[in-house]
Short mmCIF file of C-alpha atoms in Angstrom, two decimals:
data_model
loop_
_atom_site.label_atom_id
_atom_site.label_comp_id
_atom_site.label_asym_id
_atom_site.label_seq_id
_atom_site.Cartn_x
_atom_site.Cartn_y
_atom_site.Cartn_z
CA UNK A 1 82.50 2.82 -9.06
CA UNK A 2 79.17 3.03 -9.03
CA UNK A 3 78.86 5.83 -11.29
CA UNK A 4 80.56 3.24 -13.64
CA UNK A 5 78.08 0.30 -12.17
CA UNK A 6 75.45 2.54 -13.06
CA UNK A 7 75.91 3.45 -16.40
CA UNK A 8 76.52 -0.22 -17.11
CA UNK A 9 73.17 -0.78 -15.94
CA UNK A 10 71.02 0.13 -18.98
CA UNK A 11 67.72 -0.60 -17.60
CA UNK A 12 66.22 -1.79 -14.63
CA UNK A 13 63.39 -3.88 -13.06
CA UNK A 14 60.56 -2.57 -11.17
CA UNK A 15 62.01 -4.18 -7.97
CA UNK A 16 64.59 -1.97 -7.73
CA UNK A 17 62.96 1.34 -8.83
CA UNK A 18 60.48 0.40 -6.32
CA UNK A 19 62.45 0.89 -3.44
CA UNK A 20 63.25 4.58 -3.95
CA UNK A 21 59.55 5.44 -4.37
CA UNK A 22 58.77 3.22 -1.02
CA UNK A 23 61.46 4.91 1.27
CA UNK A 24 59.42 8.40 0.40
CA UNK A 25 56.01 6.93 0.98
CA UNK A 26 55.77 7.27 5.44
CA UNK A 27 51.90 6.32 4.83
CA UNK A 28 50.51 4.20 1.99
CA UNK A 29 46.95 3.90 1.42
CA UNK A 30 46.39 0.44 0.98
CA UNK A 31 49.22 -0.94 3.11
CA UNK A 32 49.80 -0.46 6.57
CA UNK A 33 52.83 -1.27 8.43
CA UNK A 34 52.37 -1.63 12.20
CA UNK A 35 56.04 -2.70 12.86
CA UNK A 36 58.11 -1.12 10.23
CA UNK A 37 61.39 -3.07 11.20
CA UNK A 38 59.58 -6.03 9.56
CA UNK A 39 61.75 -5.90 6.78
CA UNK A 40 65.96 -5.14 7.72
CA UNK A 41 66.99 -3.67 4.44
CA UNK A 42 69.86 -5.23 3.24
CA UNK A 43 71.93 -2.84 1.60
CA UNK A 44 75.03 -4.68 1.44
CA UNK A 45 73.78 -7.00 -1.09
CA UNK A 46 74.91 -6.85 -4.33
CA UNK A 47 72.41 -5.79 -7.14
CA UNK A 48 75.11 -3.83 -8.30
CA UNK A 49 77.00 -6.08 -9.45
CA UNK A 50 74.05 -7.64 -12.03
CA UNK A 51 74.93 -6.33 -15.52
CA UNK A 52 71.61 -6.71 -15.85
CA UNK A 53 69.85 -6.30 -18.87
CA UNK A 54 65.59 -6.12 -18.05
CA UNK A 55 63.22 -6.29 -20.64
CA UNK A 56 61.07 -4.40 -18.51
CA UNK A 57 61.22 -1.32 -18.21
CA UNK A 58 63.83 1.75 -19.11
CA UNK A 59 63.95 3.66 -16.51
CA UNK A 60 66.34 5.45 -13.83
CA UNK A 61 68.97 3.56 -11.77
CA UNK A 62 67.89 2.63 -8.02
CA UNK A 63 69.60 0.18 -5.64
CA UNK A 64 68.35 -1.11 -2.62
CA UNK A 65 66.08 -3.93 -1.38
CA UNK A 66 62.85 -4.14 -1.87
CA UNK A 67 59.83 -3.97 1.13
CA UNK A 68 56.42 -4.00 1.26
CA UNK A 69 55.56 -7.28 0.30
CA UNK A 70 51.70 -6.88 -1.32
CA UNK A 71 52.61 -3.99 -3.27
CA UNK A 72 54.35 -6.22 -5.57
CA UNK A 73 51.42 -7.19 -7.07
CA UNK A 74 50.39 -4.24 -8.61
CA UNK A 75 52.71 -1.83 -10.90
CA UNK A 76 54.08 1.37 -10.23
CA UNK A 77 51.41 4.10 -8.91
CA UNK A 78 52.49 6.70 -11.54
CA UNK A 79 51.01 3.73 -14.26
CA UNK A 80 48.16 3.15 -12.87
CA UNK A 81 45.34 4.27 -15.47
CA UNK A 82 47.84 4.37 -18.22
CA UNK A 83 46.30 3.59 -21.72
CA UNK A 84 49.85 1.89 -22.42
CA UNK A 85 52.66 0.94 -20.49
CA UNK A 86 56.16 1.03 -22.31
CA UNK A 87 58.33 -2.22 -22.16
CA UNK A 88 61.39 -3.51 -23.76
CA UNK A 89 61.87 -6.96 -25.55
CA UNK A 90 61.60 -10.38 -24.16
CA UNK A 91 64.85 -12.01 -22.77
CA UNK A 92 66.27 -13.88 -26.03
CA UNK A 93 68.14 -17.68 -25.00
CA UNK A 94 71.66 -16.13 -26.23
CA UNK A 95 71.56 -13.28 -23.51
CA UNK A 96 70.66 -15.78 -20.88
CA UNK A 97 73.24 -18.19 -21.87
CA UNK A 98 75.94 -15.84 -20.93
CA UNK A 99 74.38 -15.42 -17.09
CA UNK A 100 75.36 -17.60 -14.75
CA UNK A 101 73.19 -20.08 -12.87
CA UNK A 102 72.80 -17.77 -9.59
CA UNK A 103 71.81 -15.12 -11.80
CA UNK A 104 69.17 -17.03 -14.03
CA UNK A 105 67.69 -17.90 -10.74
CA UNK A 106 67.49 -14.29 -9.47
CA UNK A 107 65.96 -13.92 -12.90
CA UNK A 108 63.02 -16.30 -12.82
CA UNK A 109 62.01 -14.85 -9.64
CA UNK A 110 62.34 -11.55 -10.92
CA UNK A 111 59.94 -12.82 -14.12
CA UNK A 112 57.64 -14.49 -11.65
CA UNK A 113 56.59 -11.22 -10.05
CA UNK A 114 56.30 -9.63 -12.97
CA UNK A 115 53.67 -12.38 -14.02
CA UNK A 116 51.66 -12.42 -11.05
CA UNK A 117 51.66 -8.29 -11.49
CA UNK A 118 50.50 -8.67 -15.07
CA UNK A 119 48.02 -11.73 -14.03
CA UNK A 120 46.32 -9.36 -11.23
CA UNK A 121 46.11 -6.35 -13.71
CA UNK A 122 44.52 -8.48 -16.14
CA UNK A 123 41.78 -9.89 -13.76
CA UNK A 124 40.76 -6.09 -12.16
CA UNK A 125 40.72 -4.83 -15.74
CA UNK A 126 38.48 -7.86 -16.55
CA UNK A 127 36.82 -7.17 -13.34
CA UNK A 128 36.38 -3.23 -14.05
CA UNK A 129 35.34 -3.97 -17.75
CA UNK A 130 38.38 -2.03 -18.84
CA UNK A 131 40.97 -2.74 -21.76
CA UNK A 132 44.34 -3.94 -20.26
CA UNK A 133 46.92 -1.69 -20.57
CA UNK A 134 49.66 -3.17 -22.54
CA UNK A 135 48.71 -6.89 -22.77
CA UNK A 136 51.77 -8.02 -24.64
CA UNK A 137 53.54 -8.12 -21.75
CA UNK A 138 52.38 -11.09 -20.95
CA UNK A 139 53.25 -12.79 -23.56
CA UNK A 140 57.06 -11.40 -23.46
CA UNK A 141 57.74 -12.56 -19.72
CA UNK A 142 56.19 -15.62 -21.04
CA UNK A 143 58.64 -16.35 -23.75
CA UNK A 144 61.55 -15.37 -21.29
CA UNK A 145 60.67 -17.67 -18.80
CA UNK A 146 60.60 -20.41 -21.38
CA UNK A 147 64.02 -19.62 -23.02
CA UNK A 148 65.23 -19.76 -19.26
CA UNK A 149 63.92 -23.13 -18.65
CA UNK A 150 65.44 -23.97 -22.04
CA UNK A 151 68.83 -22.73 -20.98
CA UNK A 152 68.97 -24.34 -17.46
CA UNK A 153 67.39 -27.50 -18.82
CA UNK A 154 70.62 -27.11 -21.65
CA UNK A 155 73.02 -26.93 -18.62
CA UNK A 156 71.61 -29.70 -16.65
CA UNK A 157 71.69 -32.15 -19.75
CA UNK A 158 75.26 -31.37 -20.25
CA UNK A 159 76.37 -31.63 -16.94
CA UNK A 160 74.48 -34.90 -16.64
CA UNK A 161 76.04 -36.33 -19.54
CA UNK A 162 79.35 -34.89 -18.60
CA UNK A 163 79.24 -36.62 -15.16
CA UNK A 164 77.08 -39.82 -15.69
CA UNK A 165 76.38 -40.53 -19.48
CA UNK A 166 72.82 -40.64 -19.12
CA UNK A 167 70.98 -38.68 -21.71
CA UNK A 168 67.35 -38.21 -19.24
CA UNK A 169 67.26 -37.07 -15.84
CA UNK A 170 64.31 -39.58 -15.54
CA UNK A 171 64.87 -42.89 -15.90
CA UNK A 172 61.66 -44.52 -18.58
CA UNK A 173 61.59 -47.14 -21.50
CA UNK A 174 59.63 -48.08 -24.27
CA UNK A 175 56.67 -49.87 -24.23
CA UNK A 176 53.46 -51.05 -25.87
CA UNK A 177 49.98 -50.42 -24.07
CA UNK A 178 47.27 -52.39 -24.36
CA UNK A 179 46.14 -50.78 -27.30
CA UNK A 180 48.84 -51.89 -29.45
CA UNK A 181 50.77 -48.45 -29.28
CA UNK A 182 54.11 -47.83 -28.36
CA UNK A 183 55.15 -45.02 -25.91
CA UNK A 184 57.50 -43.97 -23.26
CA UNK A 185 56.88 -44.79 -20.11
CA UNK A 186 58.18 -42.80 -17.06
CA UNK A 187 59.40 -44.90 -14.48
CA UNK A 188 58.34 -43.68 -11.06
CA UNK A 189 59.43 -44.46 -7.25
CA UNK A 190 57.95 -46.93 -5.59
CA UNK A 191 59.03 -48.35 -1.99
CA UNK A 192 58.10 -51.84 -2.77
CA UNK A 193 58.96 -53.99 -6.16
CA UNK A 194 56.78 -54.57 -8.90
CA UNK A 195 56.06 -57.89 -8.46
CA UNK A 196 54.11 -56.78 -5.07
CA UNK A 197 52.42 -53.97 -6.59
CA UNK A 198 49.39 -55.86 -7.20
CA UNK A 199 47.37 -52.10 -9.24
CA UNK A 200 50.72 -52.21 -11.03
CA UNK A 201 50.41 -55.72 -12.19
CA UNK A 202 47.09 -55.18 -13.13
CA UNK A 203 48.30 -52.71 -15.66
CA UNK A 204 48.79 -54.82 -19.03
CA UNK A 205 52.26 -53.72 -21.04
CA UNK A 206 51.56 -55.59 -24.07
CA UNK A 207 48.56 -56.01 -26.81
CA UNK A 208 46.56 -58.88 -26.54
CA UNK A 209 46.28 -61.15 -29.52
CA UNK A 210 43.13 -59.61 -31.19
CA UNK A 211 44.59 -56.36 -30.95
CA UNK A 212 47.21 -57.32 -33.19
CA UNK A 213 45.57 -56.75 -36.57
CA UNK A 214 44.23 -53.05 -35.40
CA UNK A 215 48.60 -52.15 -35.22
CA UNK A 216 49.00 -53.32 -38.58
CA UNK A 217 45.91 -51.32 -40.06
CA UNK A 218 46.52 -48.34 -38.06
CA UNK A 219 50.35 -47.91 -39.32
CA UNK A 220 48.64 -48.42 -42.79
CA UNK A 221 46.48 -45.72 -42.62
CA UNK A 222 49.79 -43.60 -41.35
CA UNK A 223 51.81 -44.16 -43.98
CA UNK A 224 48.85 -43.51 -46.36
CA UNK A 225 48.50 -40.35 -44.72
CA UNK A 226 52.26 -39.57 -45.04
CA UNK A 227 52.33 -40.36 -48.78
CA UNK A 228 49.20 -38.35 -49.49
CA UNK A 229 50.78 -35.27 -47.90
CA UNK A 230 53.68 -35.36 -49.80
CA UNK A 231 51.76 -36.16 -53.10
CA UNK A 232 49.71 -32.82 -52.74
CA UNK A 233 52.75 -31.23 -52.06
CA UNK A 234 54.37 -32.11 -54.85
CA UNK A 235 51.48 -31.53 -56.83
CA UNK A 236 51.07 -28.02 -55.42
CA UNK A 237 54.59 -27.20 -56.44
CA UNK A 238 53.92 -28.44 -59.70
CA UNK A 239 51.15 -26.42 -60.47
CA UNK A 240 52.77 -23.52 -58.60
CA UNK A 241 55.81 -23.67 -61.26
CA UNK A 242 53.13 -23.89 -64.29
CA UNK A 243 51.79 -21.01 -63.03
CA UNK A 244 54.84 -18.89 -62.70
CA UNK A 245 57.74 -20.41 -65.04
CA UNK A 246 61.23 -19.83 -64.45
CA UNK A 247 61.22 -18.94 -67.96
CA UNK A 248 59.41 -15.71 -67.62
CA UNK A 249 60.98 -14.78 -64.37
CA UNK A 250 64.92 -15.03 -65.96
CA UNK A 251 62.97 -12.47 -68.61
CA UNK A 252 62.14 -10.35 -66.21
CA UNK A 253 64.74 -10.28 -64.28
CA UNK A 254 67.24 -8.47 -67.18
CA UNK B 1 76.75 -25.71 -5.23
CA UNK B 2 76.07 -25.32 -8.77
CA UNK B 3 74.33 -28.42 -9.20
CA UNK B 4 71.62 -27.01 -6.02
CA UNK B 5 70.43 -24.17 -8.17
CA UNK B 6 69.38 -26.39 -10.50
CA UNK B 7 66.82 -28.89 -9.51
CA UNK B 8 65.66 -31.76 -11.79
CA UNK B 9 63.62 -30.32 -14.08
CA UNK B 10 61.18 -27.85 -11.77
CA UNK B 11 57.87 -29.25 -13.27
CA UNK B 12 55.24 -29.35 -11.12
CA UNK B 13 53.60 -32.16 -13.13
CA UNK B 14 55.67 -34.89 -11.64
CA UNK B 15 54.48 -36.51 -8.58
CA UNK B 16 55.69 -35.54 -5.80
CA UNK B 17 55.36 -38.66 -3.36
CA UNK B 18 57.27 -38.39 -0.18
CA UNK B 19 58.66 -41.50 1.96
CA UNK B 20 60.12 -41.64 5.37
CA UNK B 21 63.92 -40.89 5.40
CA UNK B 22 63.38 -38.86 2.04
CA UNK B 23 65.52 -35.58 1.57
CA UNK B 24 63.05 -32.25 1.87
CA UNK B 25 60.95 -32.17 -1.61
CA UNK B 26 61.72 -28.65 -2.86
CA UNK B 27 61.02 -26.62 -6.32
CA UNK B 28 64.05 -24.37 -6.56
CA UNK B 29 61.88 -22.43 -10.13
CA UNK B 30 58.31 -22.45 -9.15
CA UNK B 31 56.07 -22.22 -12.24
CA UNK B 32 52.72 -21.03 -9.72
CA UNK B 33 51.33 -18.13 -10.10
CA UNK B 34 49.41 -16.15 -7.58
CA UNK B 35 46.74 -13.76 -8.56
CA UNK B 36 45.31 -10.78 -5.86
CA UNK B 37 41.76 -10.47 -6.82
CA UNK B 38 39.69 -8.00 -5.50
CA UNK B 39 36.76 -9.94 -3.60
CA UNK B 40 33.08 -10.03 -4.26
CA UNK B 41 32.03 -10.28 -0.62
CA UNK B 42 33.01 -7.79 1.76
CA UNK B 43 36.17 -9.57 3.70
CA UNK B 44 37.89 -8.48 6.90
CA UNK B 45 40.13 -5.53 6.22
CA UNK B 46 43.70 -8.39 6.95
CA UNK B 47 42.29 -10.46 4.51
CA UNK B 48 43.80 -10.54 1.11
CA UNK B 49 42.24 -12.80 -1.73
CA UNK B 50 44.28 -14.57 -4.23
CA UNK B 51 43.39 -17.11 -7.13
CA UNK B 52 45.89 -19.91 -6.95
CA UNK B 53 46.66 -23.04 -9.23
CA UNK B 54 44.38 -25.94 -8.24
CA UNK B 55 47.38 -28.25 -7.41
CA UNK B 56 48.63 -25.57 -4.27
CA UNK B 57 47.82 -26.49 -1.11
CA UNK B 58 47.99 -23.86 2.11
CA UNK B 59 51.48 -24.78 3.23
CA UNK B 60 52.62 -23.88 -0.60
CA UNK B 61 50.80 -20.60 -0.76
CA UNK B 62 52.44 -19.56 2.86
CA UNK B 63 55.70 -20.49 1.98
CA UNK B 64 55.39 -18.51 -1.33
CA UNK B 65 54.14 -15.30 -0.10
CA UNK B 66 56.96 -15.97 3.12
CA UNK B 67 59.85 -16.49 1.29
CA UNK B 68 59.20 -14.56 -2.16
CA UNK B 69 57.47 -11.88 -1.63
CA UNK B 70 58.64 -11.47 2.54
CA UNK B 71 54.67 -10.73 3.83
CA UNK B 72 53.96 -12.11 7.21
CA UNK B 73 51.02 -14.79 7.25
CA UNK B 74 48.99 -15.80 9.97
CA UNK B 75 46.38 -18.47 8.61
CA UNK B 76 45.62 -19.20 4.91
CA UNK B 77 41.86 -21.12 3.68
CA UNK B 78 41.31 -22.40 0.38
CA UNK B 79 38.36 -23.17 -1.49
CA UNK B 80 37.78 -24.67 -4.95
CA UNK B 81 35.74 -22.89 -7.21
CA UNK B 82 34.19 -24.96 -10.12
CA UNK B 83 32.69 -23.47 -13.19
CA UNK B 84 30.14 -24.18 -15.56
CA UNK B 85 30.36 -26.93 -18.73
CA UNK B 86 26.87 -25.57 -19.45
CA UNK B 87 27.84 -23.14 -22.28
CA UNK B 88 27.97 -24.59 -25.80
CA UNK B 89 29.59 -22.95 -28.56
CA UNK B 90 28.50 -22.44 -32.10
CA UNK B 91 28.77 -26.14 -32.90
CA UNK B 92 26.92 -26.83 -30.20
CA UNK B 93 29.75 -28.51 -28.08
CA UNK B 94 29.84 -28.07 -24.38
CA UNK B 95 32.70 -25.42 -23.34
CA UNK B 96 34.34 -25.97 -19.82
CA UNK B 97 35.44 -22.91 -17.74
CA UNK B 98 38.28 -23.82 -16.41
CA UNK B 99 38.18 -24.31 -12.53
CA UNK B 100 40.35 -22.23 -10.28
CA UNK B 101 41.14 -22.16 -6.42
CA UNK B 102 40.90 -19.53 -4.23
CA UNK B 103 42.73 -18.70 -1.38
CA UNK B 104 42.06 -16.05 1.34
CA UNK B 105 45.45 -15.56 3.54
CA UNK B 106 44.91 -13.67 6.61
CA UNK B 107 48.10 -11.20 7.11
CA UNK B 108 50.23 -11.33 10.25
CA UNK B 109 51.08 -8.55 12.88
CA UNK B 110 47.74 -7.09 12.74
CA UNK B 111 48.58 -5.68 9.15
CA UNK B 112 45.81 -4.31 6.90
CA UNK B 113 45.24 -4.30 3.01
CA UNK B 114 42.37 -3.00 0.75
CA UNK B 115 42.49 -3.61 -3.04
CA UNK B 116 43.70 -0.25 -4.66
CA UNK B 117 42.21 1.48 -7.57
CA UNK B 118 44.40 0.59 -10.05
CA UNK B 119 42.17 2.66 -13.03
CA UNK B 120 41.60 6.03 -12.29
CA UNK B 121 40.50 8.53 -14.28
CA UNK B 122 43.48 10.41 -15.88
CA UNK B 123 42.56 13.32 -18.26
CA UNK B 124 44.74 12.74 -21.44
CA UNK B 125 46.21 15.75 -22.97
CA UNK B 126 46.73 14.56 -27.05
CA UNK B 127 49.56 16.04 -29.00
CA UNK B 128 48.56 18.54 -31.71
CA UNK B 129 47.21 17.22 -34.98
CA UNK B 130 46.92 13.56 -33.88
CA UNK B 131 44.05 11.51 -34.27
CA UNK B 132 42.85 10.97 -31.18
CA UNK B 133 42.62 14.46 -30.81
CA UNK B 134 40.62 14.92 -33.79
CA UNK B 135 38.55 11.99 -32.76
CA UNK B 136 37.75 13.56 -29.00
CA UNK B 137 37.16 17.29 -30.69
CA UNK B 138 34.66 15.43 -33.11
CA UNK B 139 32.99 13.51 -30.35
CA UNK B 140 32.82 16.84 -28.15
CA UNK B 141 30.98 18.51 -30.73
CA UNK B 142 28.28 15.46 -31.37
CA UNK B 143 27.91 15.31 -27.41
CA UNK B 144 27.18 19.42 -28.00
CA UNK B 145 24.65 18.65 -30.89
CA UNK B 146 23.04 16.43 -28.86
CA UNK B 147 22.07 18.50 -25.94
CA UNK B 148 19.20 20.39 -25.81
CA UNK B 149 18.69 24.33 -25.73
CA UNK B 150 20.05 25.43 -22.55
CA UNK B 151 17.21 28.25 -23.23
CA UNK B 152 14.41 25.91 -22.41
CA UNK B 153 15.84 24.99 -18.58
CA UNK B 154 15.49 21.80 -18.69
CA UNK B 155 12.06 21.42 -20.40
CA UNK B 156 11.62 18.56 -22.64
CA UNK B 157 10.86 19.38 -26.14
CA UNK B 158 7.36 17.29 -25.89
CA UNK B 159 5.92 20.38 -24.64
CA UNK B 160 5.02 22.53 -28.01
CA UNK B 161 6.18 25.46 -29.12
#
């Protein structure tokens, strides 16, 4: 079975590599562990059953928990000094749809290390006046922990409207600031009502009558804008298609 | 127990005011990230330096390290370190470094740490017929140009003859 587990596996964090590199190390140089019972290993829990998928790295199977806290935040010793360091690609939103919510938390945990690892590498290289090795792994966990945010943020909209019909999670309205511009306000908590919230009431929600005028001019000057945009781009594609007729491309074409 | 893995949107933008008979604020994703550093003053050999987001506070850095990354804390300080607006760029605008904080967490059960050398020097071996190796045999033999005649021991060639 896990033979089976393991060949599902087809590449694997750090974490879990980790752990087969720590149980050989009896005496680290930079990490000393005066009670080594600090950490119980827990074996019986299930990274087996992950079908997990990591962008990371592609390297051999290893189960078991992870230890040694600090070492975290620094990669692999056998990469250390390494002009580059290989990685796959960043989590796309369609693979992390098809996790489920205990996973995609795992996940952004996972991700979060791997950040803070990449952060502290970047600073010493900085530090050292070294090149980085590998800095587009940065910007890969960075994408995957968006997509994740975008997934769970997917879930929770549907479930909300599933269960409540209310499309935000945060309760705001429209309204016009003193400036004569319209925008959303967030509605926050407050233990008392408005009406006794004497900083709110000094907060004005609506344009005073010689602001007026300034609204009207201002949505002028948008819609001027718009129509000018769209004027050079028609006129672009005009001159675009006087340039290079259809005419001539048919011709070429047979 | 669905719903508790996901938490209402796990921005740490929103204001997080707390009032008697409240529920526990938590973040269930936390978007802070911790950075070791290697420090620029000598420090006590428990004491590990990290660069934190300026809206942490001590309580959220020892609950981070606790709970994610399991490493025992004892006592955690924090200082904010602000950097210059002096520099202007070519249009002569005043550029902002952004601030940062910095926290030094002093590690439980008499642990130790010192910051690792995380570049040391590796001698590559380059395939055959790549560029690189081209590149180092062509530096090698400027470097050998360069040197003066081991014949002379040592003598600078101001000396005549």
């Amino acid at each position: 079975m896990s033979a089976a587990v393991a060949s599902r596996l087809t590449a694997v964090c750090r974490q879990f590599q980790r752990v087969l590199t720590v149980s050989s190390h009896t005496q680290t140089q930079y990490a000393t562990r005066a009670f080594s019972t600090f950490h119980s290993c827990q074996q019986s829990r299930m990274y087996d059953s992950w079908c997990f998928r990591s962008p990371m790295n592609n390297r051999a199977v290893h189960t078991s928990c992870v230890r040694k806290g600090l070492e975290e935040f620094f990669d692999l010793p056998e990469n250390w000094g390494e002009q580059t360091v290989k990685s796959g690609a960043p989590w796309t939103a369609k693979q992390l749809r098809v996790k489920s919510n205990e996973d995609l938390h795992k996940l952004w945990y996972v991700f979060l290390k791997e950040k803070n690892m990449l952060l502290t590498l970047e600073q010493e290289a900085k530090r050292q006046r070294l090149p980085m090795p590998s800095p587009e792994r940065l910007k890969k966990v960075e994408r995957s922990m968006k997509r994740l945010d975008t997934v769970v943020e997917e879930r929770e909209d549907s479930l909300r409207l599933l269960q409540t019909g209310q499309e935000r999670g945060r309760p705001g309205e429209w309204r016009r600031n003193v400036f004569g511009k319209t925008f959303w306000y967030r509605f926050r908590e407050h233990p008392i009502p408005w009406y006794l919230n004497s900083r709110y009431k000094r907060r004005r929600f609506f344009e005073p009558s010689h602001v007026a005028p300034y609204t009207r001019l201002s949505l002028e000057k948008y819609l001027r804008s718009k129509i000018r945009k769209e004027k050079r781009e028609k006129r672009n594609q005009k001159s675009l298609a006087a340039m290079f007729p259809k005419k001539t491309a048919l011709a070429s074409d047979h | 127990h669905h719903i508790r893995m996901i938490s209402e949107g796990s921005c740490d933008t929103e204001d997080w005011s707390y009032d008697l008979g409240n529920p526990q604020l938590r973040i269930f994703r936390p978007t802070f990230n911790l950075t070791l550093v290697r420090p620029g003053k000598e420090q006590p050999p428990d004491t590990v330096q990290f660069r934190i987001p300026l809206e942490m506070t001590k309580f959220d850095v020892r609950n981070y390290l606790e709970k994610i990354y399991s490493v025992p804390v004892a006592a955690v300080r924090t200082r904010i370190q602000y950097c210059t607006n002096k520099k202007r760029n070519h249009l002569n605008q005043r550029v902002k470094r952004p601030d940062y904080k910095v926290a030094y967490v002093q590690l439980a059960q008499q642990q130790t740490f010192q910051f690792p050398d995380i570049f040391p020097e590796k001698d590559q071996k380059h395939e055959e017929g790549s560029v690189e190796e081209m590149q180092e045999k062509f530096m090698e033999d400027e470097r050998q140009r360069q040197k003066s005649d081991p014949r002379r021991g040592g003598v600078t060639e101001w000396f005549g003859l």
